[in-house]
XYZ file of N, CA and C in Angstrom:
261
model
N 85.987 182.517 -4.308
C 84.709 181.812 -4.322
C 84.959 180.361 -3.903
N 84.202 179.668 -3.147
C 84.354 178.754 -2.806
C 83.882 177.178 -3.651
N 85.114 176.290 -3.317
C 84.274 175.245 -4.634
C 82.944 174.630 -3.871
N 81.950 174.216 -5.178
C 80.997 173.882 -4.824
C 81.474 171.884 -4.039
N 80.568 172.007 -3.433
C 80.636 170.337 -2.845
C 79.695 169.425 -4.266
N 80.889 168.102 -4.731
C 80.290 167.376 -5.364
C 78.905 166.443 -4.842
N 78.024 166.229 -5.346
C 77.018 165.902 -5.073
C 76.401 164.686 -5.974
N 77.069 163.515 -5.639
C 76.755 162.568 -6.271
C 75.312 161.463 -6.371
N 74.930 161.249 -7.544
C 74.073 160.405 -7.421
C 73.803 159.271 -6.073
N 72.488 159.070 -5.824
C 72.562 157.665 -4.559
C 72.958 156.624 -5.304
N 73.374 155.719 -4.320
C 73.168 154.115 -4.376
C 72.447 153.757 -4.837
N 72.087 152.488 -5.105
C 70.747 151.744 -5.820
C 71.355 150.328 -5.703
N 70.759 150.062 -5.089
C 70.820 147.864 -4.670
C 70.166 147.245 -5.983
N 70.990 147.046 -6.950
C 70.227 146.279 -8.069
C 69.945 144.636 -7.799
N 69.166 144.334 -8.136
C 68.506 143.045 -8.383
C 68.531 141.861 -9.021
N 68.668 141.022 -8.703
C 69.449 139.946 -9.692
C 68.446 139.826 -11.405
N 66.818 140.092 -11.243
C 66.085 140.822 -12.152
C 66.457 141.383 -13.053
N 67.027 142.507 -12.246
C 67.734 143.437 -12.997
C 68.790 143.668 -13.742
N 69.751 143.438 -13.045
C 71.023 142.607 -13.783
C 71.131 142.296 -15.078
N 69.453 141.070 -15.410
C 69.479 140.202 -15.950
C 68.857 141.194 -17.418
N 67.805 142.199 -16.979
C 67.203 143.153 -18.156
C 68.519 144.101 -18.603
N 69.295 144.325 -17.509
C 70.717 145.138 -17.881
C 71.290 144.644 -19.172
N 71.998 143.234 -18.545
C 72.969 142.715 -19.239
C 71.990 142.236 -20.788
N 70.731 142.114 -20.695
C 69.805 141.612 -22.109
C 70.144 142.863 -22.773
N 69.872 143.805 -21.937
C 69.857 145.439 -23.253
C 71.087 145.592 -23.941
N 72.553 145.078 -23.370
C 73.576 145.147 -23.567
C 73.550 144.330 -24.769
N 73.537 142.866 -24.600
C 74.003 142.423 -25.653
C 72.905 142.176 -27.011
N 71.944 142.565 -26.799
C 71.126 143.456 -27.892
C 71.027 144.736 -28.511
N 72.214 145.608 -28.147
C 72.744 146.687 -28.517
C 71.829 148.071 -27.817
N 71.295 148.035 -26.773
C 70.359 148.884 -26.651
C 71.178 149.589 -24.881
N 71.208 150.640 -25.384
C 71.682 151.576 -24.013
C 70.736 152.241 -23.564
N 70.578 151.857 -22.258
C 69.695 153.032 -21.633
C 70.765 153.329 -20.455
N 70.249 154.578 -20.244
C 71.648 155.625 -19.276
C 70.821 156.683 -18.975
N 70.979 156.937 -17.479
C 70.963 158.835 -17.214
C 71.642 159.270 -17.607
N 70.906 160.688 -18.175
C 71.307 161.722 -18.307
C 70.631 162.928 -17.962
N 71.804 164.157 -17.686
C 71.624 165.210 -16.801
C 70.464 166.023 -17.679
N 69.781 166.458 -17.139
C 68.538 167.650 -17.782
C 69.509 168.866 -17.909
N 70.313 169.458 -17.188
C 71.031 170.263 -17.087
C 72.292 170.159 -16.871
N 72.994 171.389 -17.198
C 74.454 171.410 -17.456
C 75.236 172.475 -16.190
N 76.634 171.503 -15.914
C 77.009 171.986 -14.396
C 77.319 170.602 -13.856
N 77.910 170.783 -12.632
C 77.872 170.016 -11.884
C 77.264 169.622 -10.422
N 76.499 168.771 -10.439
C 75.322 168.205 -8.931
C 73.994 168.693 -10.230
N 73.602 168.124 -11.049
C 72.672 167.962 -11.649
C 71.360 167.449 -10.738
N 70.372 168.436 -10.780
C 69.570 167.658 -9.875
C 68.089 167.221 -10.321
N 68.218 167.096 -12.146
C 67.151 166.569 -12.690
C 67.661 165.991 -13.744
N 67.025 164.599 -13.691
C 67.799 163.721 -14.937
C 66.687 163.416 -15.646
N 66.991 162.796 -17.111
C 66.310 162.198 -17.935
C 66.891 160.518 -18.646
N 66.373 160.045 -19.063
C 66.941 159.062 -19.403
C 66.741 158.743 -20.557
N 68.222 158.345 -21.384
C 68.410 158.321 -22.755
C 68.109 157.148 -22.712
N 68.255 156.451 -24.734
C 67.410 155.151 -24.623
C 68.602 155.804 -26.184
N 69.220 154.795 -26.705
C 69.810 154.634 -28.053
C 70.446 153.000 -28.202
N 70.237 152.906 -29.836
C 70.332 151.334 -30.248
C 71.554 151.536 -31.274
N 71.977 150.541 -31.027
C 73.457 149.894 -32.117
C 73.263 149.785 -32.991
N 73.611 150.201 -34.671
C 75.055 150.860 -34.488
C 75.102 152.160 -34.341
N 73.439 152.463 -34.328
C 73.661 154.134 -34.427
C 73.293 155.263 -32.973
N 74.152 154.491 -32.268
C 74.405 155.127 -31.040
C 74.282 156.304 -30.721
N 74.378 157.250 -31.681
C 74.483 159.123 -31.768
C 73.334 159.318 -31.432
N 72.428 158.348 -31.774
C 71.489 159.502 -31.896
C 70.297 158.919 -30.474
N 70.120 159.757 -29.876
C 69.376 159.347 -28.644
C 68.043 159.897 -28.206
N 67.706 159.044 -27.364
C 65.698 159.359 -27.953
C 65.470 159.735 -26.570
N 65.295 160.664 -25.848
C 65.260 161.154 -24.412
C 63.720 160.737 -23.655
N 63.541 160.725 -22.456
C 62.289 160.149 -22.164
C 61.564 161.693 -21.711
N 60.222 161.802 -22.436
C 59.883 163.423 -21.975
C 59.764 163.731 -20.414
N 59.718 162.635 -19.522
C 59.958 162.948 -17.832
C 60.903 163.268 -17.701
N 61.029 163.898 -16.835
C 61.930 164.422 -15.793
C 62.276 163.566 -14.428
N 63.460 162.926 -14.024
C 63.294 162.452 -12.903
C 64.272 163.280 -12.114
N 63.927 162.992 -10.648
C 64.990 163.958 -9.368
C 66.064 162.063 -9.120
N 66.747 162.587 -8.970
C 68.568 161.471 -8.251
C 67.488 160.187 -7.460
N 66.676 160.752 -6.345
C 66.026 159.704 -6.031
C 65.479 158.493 -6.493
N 64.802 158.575 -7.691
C 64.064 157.730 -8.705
C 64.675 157.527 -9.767
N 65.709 158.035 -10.125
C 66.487 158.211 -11.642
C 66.944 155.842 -11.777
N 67.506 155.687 -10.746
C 67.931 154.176 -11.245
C 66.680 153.483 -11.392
N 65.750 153.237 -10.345
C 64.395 152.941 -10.373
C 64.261 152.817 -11.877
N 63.600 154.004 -12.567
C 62.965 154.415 -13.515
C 63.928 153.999 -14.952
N 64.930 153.761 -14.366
C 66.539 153.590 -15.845
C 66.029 152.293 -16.222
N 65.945 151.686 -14.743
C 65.642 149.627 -14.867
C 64.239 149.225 -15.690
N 63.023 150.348 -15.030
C 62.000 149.713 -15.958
C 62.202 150.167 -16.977
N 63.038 150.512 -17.595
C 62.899 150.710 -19.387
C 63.556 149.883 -19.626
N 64.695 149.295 -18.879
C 65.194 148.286 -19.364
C 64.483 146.388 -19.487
N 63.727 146.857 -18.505
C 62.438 145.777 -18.460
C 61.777 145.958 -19.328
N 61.549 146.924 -19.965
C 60.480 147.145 -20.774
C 60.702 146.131 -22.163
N 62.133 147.211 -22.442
C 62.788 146.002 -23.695
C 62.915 145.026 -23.543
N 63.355 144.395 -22.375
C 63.379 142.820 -22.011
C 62.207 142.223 -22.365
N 61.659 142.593 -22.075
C 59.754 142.159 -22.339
C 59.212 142.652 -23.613
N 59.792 142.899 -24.796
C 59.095 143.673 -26.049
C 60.609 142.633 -27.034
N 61.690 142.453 -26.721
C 62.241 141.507 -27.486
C 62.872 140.225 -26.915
N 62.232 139.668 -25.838
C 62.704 138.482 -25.037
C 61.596 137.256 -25.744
C-alpha cells in the first residue's frame, strides 16, 4: 500500500495586530490552537480549542467547523476577541 502524501496546513502572513492579540493571550494564560476534528493524518476539518491557565486540560472547543483554508483566520479572531474582553 502506498504511503499517503503529507498534507500540511497553508501559510498564513500574520500581522503585526496579530502578533500583538497572540502574544496578549500568551501572557494572560489563554491558548487558543487548532485542532483536528478528526483523527489520521491530512486532517481536513479543524476546530479550534480555547483553554486558560492553570487548568489547561480542560478545553472548550468552538462548535464550527473550519476547512485548512480559514482555520488561522478564524484562530486570530478569537484571539482578538480576548484581547478586546480583557485589554
Amino acid at each position: 500500500m502506498p504511503k499517503q502524501k503529507t498534507e500540511w496546513m497553508p501559510d498564513y502572513k500574520v500581522s503585526d495586530k496579530e502578533i500583538e492579540w497572540h502574544n496578549f493571550c500568551i501572557n494572560k494564560g489563554i491558548i487558543v490552537s487548532p485542532i483536528a476534528n478528526q483523527k489520521g493524518p491530512n486532517p481536513k476539518e479543524w476546530k479550534i480549542g480555547v483553554s486558560f491557565m492553570p487548568n489547561f486540560n480542560k478545553i472548550n472547543l468552538t462548535p464550527s467547523v473550519y476547512i485548512a483554508d480559514i482555520i488561522w483566520e478564524e484562530t486570530y479572531k478569537i484571539m482578538e476577541y480576548y484581547y478586546k474582553k480583557y485589554n
